[in-house]
Coordinates of C-alpha atoms in Angstrom, one line a residue:
Chain A
M545 CA 0.0 0.0 0.0
S546 CA 1.4 3.3 -1.0
T547 CA -1.4 5.6 0.0
S548 CA -2.2 7.7 3.0
A549 CA -5.4 9.5 2.2
A550 CA -5.7 12.8 3.9
P551 CA -9.1 13.0 5.7
G552 CA -11.5 15.6 4.4
T553 CA -9.9 15.8 0.9
A554 CA -11.0 13.9 -2.2
S555 CA -7.4 13.0 -3.1
V556 CA -5.7 9.7 -2.3
G557 CA -3.1 12.0 -0.7
I558 CA 0.6 11.3 -0.6
V559 CA 1.7 8.5 -2.9
S560 CA 5.0 6.9 -3.9
P561 CA 5.9 5.0 -7.0
Q562 CA 7.1 1.4 -6.8
R563 CA 9.1 -0.7 -9.2
M564 CA 9.1 -4.3 -10.0
H565 CA 11.7 -6.3 -11.9
F566 CA 10.8 -9.0 -14.4
A567 CA 13.7 -11.3 -15.2
Q568 CA 11.7 -13.4 -17.8
P569 CA 12.0 -12.0 -21.3
L570 CA 9.0 -10.3 -22.8
I571 CA 8.5 -11.6 -26.3
L572 CA 7.2 -8.8 -28.5
A573 CA 4.9 -8.7 -31.5
S574 CA 7.8 -7.8 -33.7
G575 CA 9.5 -11.1 -32.8
A576 CA 12.2 -9.2 -30.8
A577 CA 12.3 -9.6 -27.0
L578 CA 12.9 -7.4 -24.0
R579 CA 15.4 -9.7 -22.1
E580 CA 14.5 -8.2 -18.8
Y581 CA 12.7 -5.1 -17.7
D582 CA 11.3 -3.1 -14.8
L583 CA 7.8 -1.6 -14.5
S584 CA 7.0 1.4 -12.4
Y585 CA 3.6 1.4 -10.8
E586 CA 1.5 3.0 -8.1
T587 CA -1.5 1.6 -6.2
Y588 CA -4.3 3.3 -4.3
G589 CA -6.9 1.9 -2.0
T590 CA -6.8 -1.6 -0.5
L591 CA -6.9 -5.0 -2.2
N592 CA -9.8 -6.9 -0.6
A593 CA -9.4 -10.4 0.9
E594 CA -10.9 -12.0 -2.3
R595 CA -8.5 -9.9 -4.4
S596 CA -11.5 -9.0 -6.6
N597 CA -11.6 -5.2 -6.4
A598 CA -8.5 -4.3 -8.5
V599 CA -8.8 -1.8 -11.3
L600 CA -6.0 -1.3 -13.7
I601 CA -5.6 2.1 -15.3
C602 CA -3.8 2.3 -18.6
H603 CA -2.1 5.5 -19.6
A604 CA -2.1 7.3 -22.9
L605 CA 0.7 9.0 -24.9
N606 CA 2.3 11.3 -22.4
A607 CA 1.2 10.0 -19.0
S608 CA 2.5 7.4 -16.6
H609 CA 1.8 5.2 -13.6
H610 CA 1.2 8.4 -11.5
V611 CA -2.6 8.4 -11.9
A612 CA -3.6 10.0 -8.6
G613 CA -2.4 11.7 -5.5
V614 CA 0.7 13.8 -5.0
Y615 CA 4.3 13.1 -4.2
A616 CA 5.5 14.1 -0.7
D617 CA 8.2 16.4 -1.9
K618 CA 6.2 18.0 -4.7
P619 CA 2.9 19.7 -3.8
R620 CA 2.0 20.4 -7.5
S621 CA 2.4 16.9 -8.6
A622 CA -1.2 15.6 -8.8
G623 CA -1.6 12.5 -10.9
W624 CA -2.9 12.7 -14.4
W625 CA -6.3 11.3 -13.6
D626 CA -6.7 12.7 -10.1
N627 CA -10.2 13.9 -10.9
M628 CA -11.3 10.4 -11.8
V629 CA -9.5 8.3 -9.1
G630 CA -9.7 8.9 -5.4
P631 CA -11.9 8.6 -2.4
G632 CA -15.4 9.6 -3.5
K633 CA -14.3 10.0 -7.1
P634 CA -15.9 8.1 -10.0
I635 CA -13.3 5.3 -9.5
D636 CA -13.6 5.3 -5.8
T637 CA -10.4 4.2 -3.9
R638 CA -12.5 3.4 -0.8
R639 CA -14.0 0.5 -2.8
F640 CA -11.4 -0.3 -5.4
F641 CA -7.7 -1.1 -5.4
V642 CA -6.4 1.0 -8.2
I643 CA -3.2 0.2 -10.1
G644 CA -1.4 2.7 -12.3
V645 CA 1.3 1.2 -14.4
N646 CA 3.9 2.7 -16.7
N647 CA 4.4 0.9 -20.0
P648 CA 7.7 -0.4 -21.2
G649 CA 9.2 2.1 -23.7
S650 CA 8.1 5.0 -21.6
C651 CA 10.4 7.6 -20.0
F652 CA 8.8 7.8 -16.6
G653 CA 10.4 4.9 -14.8
S654 CA 9.7 1.6 -16.6
T655 CA 12.4 0.3 -18.9
G656 CA 12.6 2.4 -22.0
P657 CA 15.0 3.9 -24.5
M658 CA 16.7 5.9 -21.8
S659 CA 17.4 2.7 -19.7
P660 CA 20.7 0.9 -20.0
D661 CA 20.7 -2.0 -22.5
P662 CA 21.9 -5.0 -20.4
A663 CA 23.9 -6.2 -23.4
S664 CA 26.0 -3.0 -23.7
G665 CA 25.4 -1.1 -20.5
R666 CA 24.7 2.0 -22.6
P667 CA 21.2 3.5 -23.1
Y668 CA 19.0 1.6 -25.6
G669 CA 18.3 4.7 -27.6
A670 CA 17.3 3.9 -31.1
S671 CA 17.8 0.2 -30.5
F672 CA 15.0 -0.1 -28.1
P673 CA 12.6 -2.6 -29.7
V674 CA 9.3 -1.3 -31.1
V675 CA 6.5 -2.3 -28.8
T676 CA 2.8 -2.6 -29.5
V677 CA -0.3 -2.1 -27.4
E678 CA -0.6 -5.9 -27.2
D679 CA 3.0 -6.1 -25.9
W680 CA 2.1 -3.5 -23.2
V681 CA -0.9 -5.6 -22.1
N682 CA 1.3 -8.7 -21.8
A683 CA 3.7 -6.7 -19.6
Q684 CA 0.9 -5.4 -17.5
A685 CA -0.6 -8.8 -17.1
R686 CA 2.7 -10.0 -15.5
L687 CA 2.5 -7.1 -13.0
V688 CA -1.1 -8.1 -12.2
D689 CA 0.1 -11.7 -11.7
A690 CA 2.9 -10.5 -9.4
L691 CA 0.4 -8.6 -7.3
G692 CA -1.5 -11.8 -6.8
I693 CA -4.6 -10.8 -8.8
T694 CA -6.2 -13.4 -11.0
R695 CA -9.2 -11.3 -12.2
L696 CA -9.4 -7.5 -12.4
A697 CA -12.7 -5.8 -11.6
A698 CA -11.9 -3.5 -14.5
V699 CA -9.4 -2.3 -16.9
V700 CA -9.8 1.4 -17.7
G701 CA -8.2 3.8 -20.2
G702 CA -8.7 6.8 -22.4
S703 CA -7.4 7.3 -25.9
L704 CA -4.3 5.0 -26.3
G705 CA -5.2 3.7 -22.8
G706 CA -8.6 2.7 -24.1
M707 CA -6.8 0.7 -26.8
Q708 CA -5.0 -1.2 -24.0
A709 CA -8.3 -1.8 -22.2
L710 CA -9.8 -3.3 -25.4
A711 CA -6.7 -5.4 -26.0
W712 CA -7.0 -6.7 -22.4
A713 CA -10.5 -7.8 -23.2
T714 CA -9.4 -10.0 -26.1
Q715 CA -6.0 -11.1 -24.9
F716 CA -7.1 -12.1 -21.4
P717 CA -10.9 -12.5 -21.6
Q718 CA -11.2 -14.2 -18.3
R719 CA -9.1 -11.7 -16.4
L720 CA -11.4 -8.7 -16.3
R721 CA -15.0 -8.2 -15.4
A722 CA -15.4 -4.8 -17.1
C723 CA -13.6 -2.9 -19.8
V724 CA -13.9 0.8 -19.7
A725 CA -12.6 2.4 -22.9
I726 CA -12.9 6.2 -23.3
A727 CA -12.3 8.5 -26.3
T728 CA -10.7 5.7 -28.2
T729 CA -10.7 4.0 -31.6
P730 CA -10.4 0.6 -33.1
K731 CA -7.6 1.8 -35.3
L732 CA -6.0 5.1 -36.4
S733 CA -7.2 6.7 -39.6
A734 CA -4.9 7.8 -42.3
Q735 CA -5.2 11.4 -40.9
N736 CA -4.3 10.2 -37.4
I737 CA -1.2 8.4 -38.8
A738 CA -0.3 11.5 -40.8
F739 CA -0.3 13.7 -37.7
N740 CA 1.9 11.1 -36.0
D741 CA 4.3 11.1 -38.9
V742 CA 4.7 14.8 -39.0
A743 CA 5.5 14.7 -35.2
R744 CA 8.0 12.0 -35.7
T745 CA 9.6 13.7 -38.7
A746 CA 10.0 16.9 -36.6
I747 CA 11.9 14.9 -34.0
Q748 CA 14.0 12.9 -36.5
S749 CA 15.0 16.0 -38.4
D750 CA 16.2 17.8 -35.4
P751 CA 20.0 17.9 -35.7
D752 CA 20.3 16.9 -32.1
F753 CA 18.4 13.7 -32.7
H754 CA 21.6 11.8 -33.8
G755 CA 19.6 8.8 -35.1
G756 CA 18.1 8.3 -31.7
D757 CA 21.4 8.1 -29.8
Y758 CA 21.4 11.7 -28.6
Y759 CA 22.1 10.5 -25.0
A760 CA 25.7 9.7 -26.0
H761 CA 26.1 13.3 -27.4
G762 CA 24.7 14.8 -24.2
V763 CA 21.9 16.6 -26.1
V764 CA 18.2 16.4 -26.5
P765 CA 16.3 17.0 -29.8
R766 CA 14.3 19.7 -27.9
R767 CA 13.1 21.6 -30.9
G768 CA 11.8 18.5 -32.7
L769 CA 10.1 17.3 -29.6
S770 CA 8.5 20.6 -29.0
V771 CA 7.1 20.8 -32.5
A772 CA 5.8 17.2 -32.1
R773 CA 4.0 18.2 -29.0
M774 CA 2.5 21.3 -30.6
I775 CA 1.1 19.2 -33.4
G776 CA -0.3 16.6 -31.0
H777 CA -1.8 19.3 -28.8
I778 CA -3.7 20.8 -31.7
T779 CA -5.4 17.4 -32.3
Y780 CA -6.4 17.1 -28.6
L781 CA -8.4 20.4 -28.7
S782 CA -11.5 21.1 -30.6
G783 CA -11.6 24.0 -33.0
E784 CA -14.3 25.7 -31.1
D785 CA -12.4 25.2 -27.8
M786 CA -9.4 26.9 -29.3
T787 CA -11.6 29.8 -30.6
E788 CA -13.1 30.1 -27.2
R789 CA -9.8 30.1 -25.4
F790 CA -7.6 32.1 -27.7
G791 CA -9.6 33.4 -30.6
R792 CA -7.3 35.7 -32.6
S793 CA -6.1 37.5 -29.4
L794 CA -2.7 39.1 -29.7
R795 CA -0.2 39.3 -27.0
S796 CA 0.3 43.0 -27.7
E797 CA -2.0 45.6 -29.2
E798 CA -0.7 45.6 -32.8
Y799 CA 0.8 43.3 -35.3
A800 CA 4.6 43.3 -35.1
F801 CA 5.0 42.3 -38.8
G802 CA 7.4 39.5 -37.8
Y803 CA 7.3 35.8 -37.1
G804 CA 7.4 35.6 -33.3
A805 CA 4.7 34.3 -31.1
E806 CA 2.3 37.2 -31.6
F807 CA -1.0 35.4 -31.2
E808 CA -2.0 33.9 -27.9
V809 CA -2.5 30.5 -29.5
E810 CA 1.1 30.6 -30.7
S811 CA 2.4 31.5 -27.4
Y812 CA 0.3 28.8 -25.7
L813 CA 1.4 26.1 -28.1
R814 CA 5.1 27.0 -28.0
Y815 CA 4.9 27.1 -24.2
Q816 CA 3.3 23.6 -24.2
G817 CA 5.9 22.3 -26.6
D818 CA 8.8 23.7 -24.7
K819 CA 7.5 22.4 -21.4
F820 CA 7.0 19.0 -22.9
A821 CA 10.5 18.9 -24.3
E822 CA 11.9 19.4 -20.8
Y823 CA 10.5 16.2 -19.5
F824 CA 9.6 13.8 -22.3
D825 CA 12.0 11.5 -24.2
A826 CA 12.1 11.8 -28.0
N827 CA 12.6 8.1 -28.6
T828 CA 9.6 7.4 -26.4
Y829 CA 7.6 9.7 -28.4
L830 CA 8.5 7.9 -31.6
L831 CA 7.8 4.6 -30.0
I832 CA 4.4 5.4 -28.5
T833 CA 3.1 7.1 -31.6
R834 CA 4.2 4.0 -33.6
A835 CA 2.3 1.8 -31.1
L836 CA -0.8 4.0 -31.8
D837 CA -0.3 3.6 -35.6
Y838 CA 0.0 -0.2 -35.4
F839 CA -3.0 -0.8 -33.2
D840 CA -5.6 -2.5 -35.4
P841 CA -7.0 -5.6 -33.8
A842 CA -9.2 -6.3 -36.9
R843 CA -6.1 -6.6 -39.1
A844 CA -5.5 -10.2 -38.2
H845 CA -9.2 -10.9 -39.2
E846 CA -9.4 -9.5 -42.7
G847 CA -10.4 -6.2 -41.2
D848 CA -13.4 -7.7 -39.4
L849 CA -13.7 -6.0 -36.0
V850 CA -16.6 -8.3 -35.0
R851 CA -14.3 -11.3 -35.3
A852 CA -11.4 -9.5 -33.6
L853 CA -13.5 -8.8 -30.6
A854 CA -15.2 -12.2 -30.5
P855 CA -13.0 -13.6 -27.7
A856 CA -14.0 -10.8 -25.3
Q857 CA -16.1 -11.8 -22.3
A858 CA -16.0 -8.6 -20.2
R859 CA -18.8 -6.1 -20.0
F860 CA -18.0 -2.8 -21.7
L861 CA -18.5 0.8 -21.1
L862 CA -17.5 3.0 -24.0
V863 CA -17.5 6.8 -23.8
A864 CA -16.9 9.3 -26.6
F865 CA -17.0 13.1 -26.8
T866 CA -18.9 14.9 -29.5
T867 CA -16.2 17.5 -30.2
D868 CA -13.3 14.9 -30.3
W869 CA -12.2 14.9 -33.9
R870 CA -9.0 13.0 -33.2
F871 CA -11.0 9.9 -32.2
A872 CA -14.5 11.0 -33.1
P873 CA -17.6 9.3 -31.7
A874 CA -18.1 7.5 -35.0
R875 CA -14.9 5.5 -34.3
T876 CA -16.1 4.4 -30.9
R877 CA -19.5 3.5 -32.5
E878 CA -17.6 1.0 -34.6
I879 CA -16.4 -0.7 -31.5
V880 CA -19.9 -0.6 -30.0
S881 CA -21.4 -2.2 -33.1
A882 CA -18.8 -4.9 -33.1
L883 CA -19.4 -5.7 -29.5
V884 CA -23.2 -5.7 -30.0
A885 CA -22.8 -8.1 -32.9
N886 CA -21.0 -10.4 -30.5
G887 CA -23.9 -10.0 -28.1
R888 CA -21.7 -8.5 -25.4
D889 CA -23.0 -6.4 -22.5
V890 CA -22.1 -2.9 -23.7
S891 CA -23.1 0.6 -22.7
Y892 CA -22.1 3.6 -24.7
A893 CA -22.4 7.3 -23.8
E894 CA -21.7 10.1 -26.1
I895 CA -20.9 13.2 -24.0
D896 CA -21.6 16.6 -25.5
A897 CA -18.5 18.3 -24.2
P898 CA -16.7 21.2 -25.8
H899 CA -13.1 20.2 -25.1
G900 CA -12.3 17.8 -28.0
H901 CA -10.1 14.7 -27.3
D902 CA -8.8 16.2 -24.1
A903 CA -12.3 16.0 -22.6
F904 CA -11.5 12.5 -21.2
L905 CA -9.1 14.1 -18.8
L906 CA -11.2 17.0 -17.8
D907 CA -14.0 17.6 -15.3
D908 CA -17.4 17.1 -16.7
A909 CA -20.3 16.3 -14.4
R910 CA -22.2 14.1 -16.9
Y911 CA -19.0 12.1 -17.8
H912 CA -17.9 11.6 -14.2
Q913 CA -21.4 10.7 -13.0
L914 CA -21.7 8.1 -15.6
V915 CA -18.4 6.5 -14.9
G916 CA -19.1 6.8 -11.2
A917 CA -22.5 5.1 -11.6
Y918 CA -20.9 2.3 -13.6
F919 CA -18.3 1.6 -10.9
V920 CA -20.9 1.8 -8.1
R921 CA -22.7 -1.1 -9.8
L922 CA -19.5 -3.0 -10.3
A923 CA -18.6 -2.5 -6.6
E924 CA -22.0 -3.9 -5.6
E925 CA -21.4 -7.1 -7.5
L926 CA -18.0 -7.6 -5.8
G927 CA -19.9 -7.6 -2.5
Chain B
M941 CA -45.1 0.6 -10.5
L942 CA -44.8 0.0 -14.3
R943 CA -46.6 2.3 -16.7
Q944 CA -49.8 0.7 -18.0
D945 CA -48.5 0.1 -21.5
L946 CA -45.3 -1.4 -20.2
V947 CA -47.3 -3.9 -18.2
Q948 CA -49.0 -5.0 -21.4
I949 CA -45.7 -5.1 -23.3
A950 CA -44.1 -7.2 -20.6
A951 CA -47.0 -9.6 -20.8
W952 CA -46.3 -10.3 -24.4
I953 CA -42.6 -11.0 -23.9
P954 CA -41.6 -14.6 -23.3
P955 CA -38.9 -15.6 -20.7
N956 CA -35.2 -15.4 -21.8
A957 CA -36.0 -13.2 -24.8
R958 CA -33.4 -10.9 -26.3
I959 CA -35.0 -7.4 -26.2
L960 CA -34.2 -4.1 -27.9
D961 CA -36.0 -1.1 -26.3
L962 CA -35.9 1.9 -28.5
G963 CA -36.2 5.1 -26.5
C964 CA -35.8 3.1 -23.3
G965 CA -35.9 6.1 -21.0
D966 CA -34.6 5.3 -17.6
G967 CA -34.5 1.6 -18.4
T968 CA -37.5 0.6 -16.3
L969 CA -38.9 -1.9 -18.8
L970 CA -35.5 -3.6 -19.5
A971 CA -34.7 -3.8 -15.8
H972 CA -38.2 -5.3 -15.2
L973 CA -37.8 -7.8 -18.0
R974 CA -34.4 -8.8 -16.8
D975 CA -35.5 -9.3 -13.2
T976 CA -38.8 -11.0 -13.9
H977 CA -38.4 -12.7 -17.3
N978 CA -34.6 -13.2 -17.3
C979 CA -34.4 -11.2 -20.5
S980 CA -31.3 -9.5 -21.9
G981 CA -30.7 -6.8 -24.4
Y982 CA -30.1 -3.2 -25.0
G983 CA -31.8 0.1 -24.7
V984 CA -31.3 3.0 -27.1
E985 CA -31.7 6.5 -25.6
I986 CA -30.6 10.0 -26.5
A987 CA -31.1 11.9 -23.2
D988 CA -28.0 12.2 -20.9
A989 CA -30.1 11.8 -17.7
S990 CA -31.8 8.7 -19.0
V991 CA -28.5 7.1 -20.1
L992 CA -27.2 7.7 -16.6
A993 CA -30.4 6.3 -15.1
C994 CA -30.0 3.1 -17.2
V995 CA -26.4 2.7 -16.0
R996 CA -27.6 3.1 -12.4
R997 CA -30.1 0.2 -13.0
R998 CA -27.4 -1.8 -14.7
V999 CA -29.3 -1.7 -18.0
S1000 CA -27.1 -1.9 -21.1
V1001 CA -27.8 1.4 -22.9
I1002 CA -26.5 2.9 -26.1
Q1003 CA -26.7 6.6 -26.4
A1004 CA -27.9 7.5 -29.9
D1005 CA -30.6 9.1 -31.8
L1006 CA -33.2 6.4 -32.4
E1007 CA -33.3 6.8 -36.1
A1008 CA -29.5 6.4 -36.3
G1009 CA -29.3 4.1 -33.4
L1010 CA -30.8 1.1 -35.2
R1011 CA -27.6 0.9 -37.3
F1012 CA -25.8 -0.6 -34.4
F1013 CA -27.7 -3.8 -34.7
P1014 CA -27.4 -6.7 -37.1
D1015 CA -30.3 -8.4 -38.8
D1016 CA -32.4 -10.7 -36.6
M1017 CA -30.5 -10.0 -33.4
F1018 CA -33.6 -9.7 -31.1
D1019 CA -36.7 -11.6 -30.3
T1020 CA -38.6 -8.5 -29.7
V1021 CA -38.0 -4.8 -30.5
V1022 CA -40.0 -2.4 -28.3
L1023 CA -40.9 1.2 -29.2
S1024 CA -43.0 2.5 -26.3
Q1025 CA -44.7 5.9 -26.4
T1026 CA -42.2 7.1 -29.0
L1027 CA -43.6 6.3 -32.5
Q1028 CA -45.6 9.5 -32.5
A1029 CA -42.4 11.5 -32.1
M1030 CA -40.4 9.7 -34.9
R1031 CA -39.6 11.7 -38.0
N1032 CA -39.6 8.6 -40.2
V1033 CA -42.3 6.3 -38.9
E1034 CA -42.2 3.8 -41.8
A1035 CA -38.5 3.4 -41.8
V1036 CA -38.4 2.8 -38.0
L1037 CA -41.2 0.1 -38.3
R1038 CA -39.3 -1.6 -41.1
E1039 CA -36.0 -1.4 -39.2
M1040 CA -37.7 -2.9 -36.1
L1041 CA -38.5 -6.0 -38.0
R1042 CA -35.1 -6.1 -39.6
V1043 CA -33.3 -6.4 -36.3
G1044 CA -36.0 -8.3 -34.5
R1045 CA -38.6 -11.1 -35.1
H1046 CA -41.4 -9.3 -33.3
G1047 CA -42.1 -5.6 -32.8
I1048 CA -44.2 -4.0 -30.1
V1049 CA -45.3 -0.4 -30.2
S1050 CA -47.4 1.7 -27.9
F1051 CA -48.7 5.1 -28.6
P1052 CA -51.4 7.5 -27.3
N1053 CA -54.7 7.1 -29.1
F1054 CA -55.4 10.5 -30.7
G1055 CA -59.0 9.3 -31.1
Y1056 CA -59.5 9.0 -27.3
W1057 CA -62.9 10.6 -26.5
R1058 CA -61.4 13.3 -24.2
H1059 CA -59.3 14.4 -27.1
A1060 CA -62.4 14.6 -29.3
V1061 CA -64.1 16.7 -26.7
S1062 CA -61.1 19.1 -26.6
L1063 CA -61.2 19.4 -30.4
L1064 CA -65.0 20.0 -30.3
A1065 CA -64.4 22.7 -27.7
G1066 CA -61.9 24.3 -30.1
H1067 CA -58.6 23.2 -28.5
M1068 CA -55.8 20.8 -29.3
P1069 CA -56.0 18.0 -26.8
V1070 CA -53.7 17.9 -23.7
S1071 CA -54.0 14.8 -21.6
P1072 CA -51.8 12.6 -19.4
E1073 CA -50.9 10.6 -22.5
I1074 CA -50.1 13.7 -24.6
P1075 CA -49.2 16.2 -22.0
Y1076 CA -47.8 18.9 -24.3
Q1077 CA -49.0 22.2 -25.6
W1078 CA -49.3 22.3 -29.4
Y1079 CA -46.4 24.7 -29.7
D1080 CA -43.9 22.6 -27.7
T1081 CA -44.8 19.1 -28.4
P1082 CA -42.4 16.5 -29.7
N1083 CA -45.3 14.5 -31.1
I1084 CA -45.4 15.0 -34.8
H1085 CA -47.1 11.8 -35.9
L1086 CA -50.1 11.3 -33.7
C1087 CA -52.6 8.6 -34.9
T1088 CA -55.5 6.4 -34.0
P1089 CA -55.5 2.6 -33.8
K1090 CA -57.2 2.3 -37.2
D1091 CA -54.6 4.6 -38.7
F1092 CA -51.8 2.5 -37.4
E1093 CA -53.5 -0.7 -38.7
L1094 CA -53.7 0.8 -42.1
L1095 CA -50.0 1.6 -42.1
A1096 CA -49.1 -1.8 -40.8
A1097 CA -51.1 -3.4 -43.6
R1098 CA -49.4 -1.2 -46.2
L1099 CA -45.9 -2.1 -44.8
G1100 CA -46.7 -5.8 -44.7
L1101 CA -46.6 -6.1 -40.9
R1102 CA -48.7 -8.8 -39.5
I1103 CA -50.4 -7.7 -36.3
T1104 CA -50.5 -10.6 -33.9
D1105 CA -51.8 -8.8 -30.7
R1106 CA -53.6 -5.6 -29.9
A1107 CA -54.5 -4.1 -26.6
L1108 CA -56.5 -0.8 -26.4
L1109 CA -56.1 0.3 -22.8
A1110 CA -58.3 2.5 -20.7
G1111 CA -57.1 3.2 -17.2
G1112 CA -54.6 0.5 -17.7
V1113 CA -57.0 -2.3 -18.6
P1114 CA -57.9 -3.6 -22.1
V1115 CA -61.3 -2.4 -23.3
H1116 CA -63.4 -4.1 -26.0
F1117 CA -66.5 -2.0 -26.2
L1118 CA -66.3 1.4 -27.9
E1119 CA -62.6 0.8 -27.5
H1120 CA -61.5 3.2 -30.3
L1121 CA -63.0 6.0 -28.2
R1122 CA -62.5 4.7 -24.7
A1123 CA -58.8 3.7 -25.0
S1124 CA -56.2 6.3 -24.2
V1125 CA -53.3 4.1 -25.2
A1126 CA -52.8 1.5 -28.0
V1127 CA -50.4 -1.3 -27.8
Y1128 CA -49.6 -3.6 -30.8
R1129 CA -47.4 -6.6 -31.3
F1130 CA -46.5 -7.5 -34.9
E1131 CA -44.2 -9.6 -37.0
R1132 CA -43.0 -10.0 -40.5
R1133 CA -45.7 -11.4 -42.8

């Protein structure tokens, strides 16, 4: 247990990350293997005696195992889904034992491109194997094993995290009661892949990238990473949300007739990009966007998503947001249709929220009430 | 307490049936059929509050516009497709009825009887009827396709639907004398011819 909930607050309180070492190789979809690896994770709440109340949270592109709570030494370090997970929150840590796990290939603690390659002792860098959503799920399942949990109450994720939740449902059908997939898609569109490619090209064309082995040169492809983040960020917001927040506002009264960050939106995006480049690893960005591109469970079934999802036994909650154009509601509806065709227990909510793809991370009463209600029912079943 | 037309609908549904409830509201009917008939299935509903109410009842619900919502479902998926107190608000009544029998073997609809005598009295007095079954003022009503039982039967015949059961309800009980005037609610069960 790593939590100490402060009474009277709706936060899980002070948390600390943990690490687990896995000595058995992880065989990857590519045919390569991770010979050994570590996973960083956090847990909140208490595992019940039956070990039936565990909820696994899967993270998206730029997040980590730090889902909820704060670190003791950093007061402004709230977890990325702190509004969703905590005492009295939709995923209520008074009832559920919540696990946040960092995926291999990430740059937040689990083994990734920045970690030393045991073969050479030097950072993996560009030689870190390409991992897929399915590989992540296999790695997560080993952590769940090691925590002594046979069957999860739920696997939950938004965006890329939702893909992992879906993959759990077909890779380990007996190991989860409920699959909660939010703002996700059964596969990226050509447009989605195109945005990812522009982001990767920005990173790879930064002179400081050095083919991915920039660690040895003591530099970081900061400019490329920043541009990648700017592009990504645009796809997370809705057009109307950007209009609402920035419009055409200028930082000063008049045009400067130059190319600096004159518009508020430029200033915002550049700030977001630069901030991101401070803490995110460029190789991880390449790797995670590629995992997004490759996710396509129907591919092994001649494009038939119904057959791809046929092994699933869990019950499903799918949520999409009307202004999300990155993974639009129509994409989630494809998943819903395929689950319905398989006769699965599925509920689908389409939340009319203004914030685009990012809505899955934000406070919205309808969204949070819905997820909360779903978990209340789930908790009742666990007894 | 189930609404009167829902009691009648439930009476026509066999145990263990797979049900689709279009415009399922707060999921009352589906929860009832699950608990008493061991039925399974889905509701389709557009309103946020109703979707939440369904999740609270542990009823599987798909949030969609009804007319688009049927696209989620493959042919012959359900034993019975229910459309209660909603037909009169559908834009494309014929398409919905056809779709109901594409995805299900049986269809059940209930709707307010526009020919109910109190409605006739209102009209004779010079006003659009407002009653417990059609509680809206003419200027804010969602009901764009009100009809009488005879009207519905004509449409059913034209669409090739075979009506297997009919209940014209007054005060919640089927009536058989002057039923077209006395009934406030009509409930029909039909299948493909």
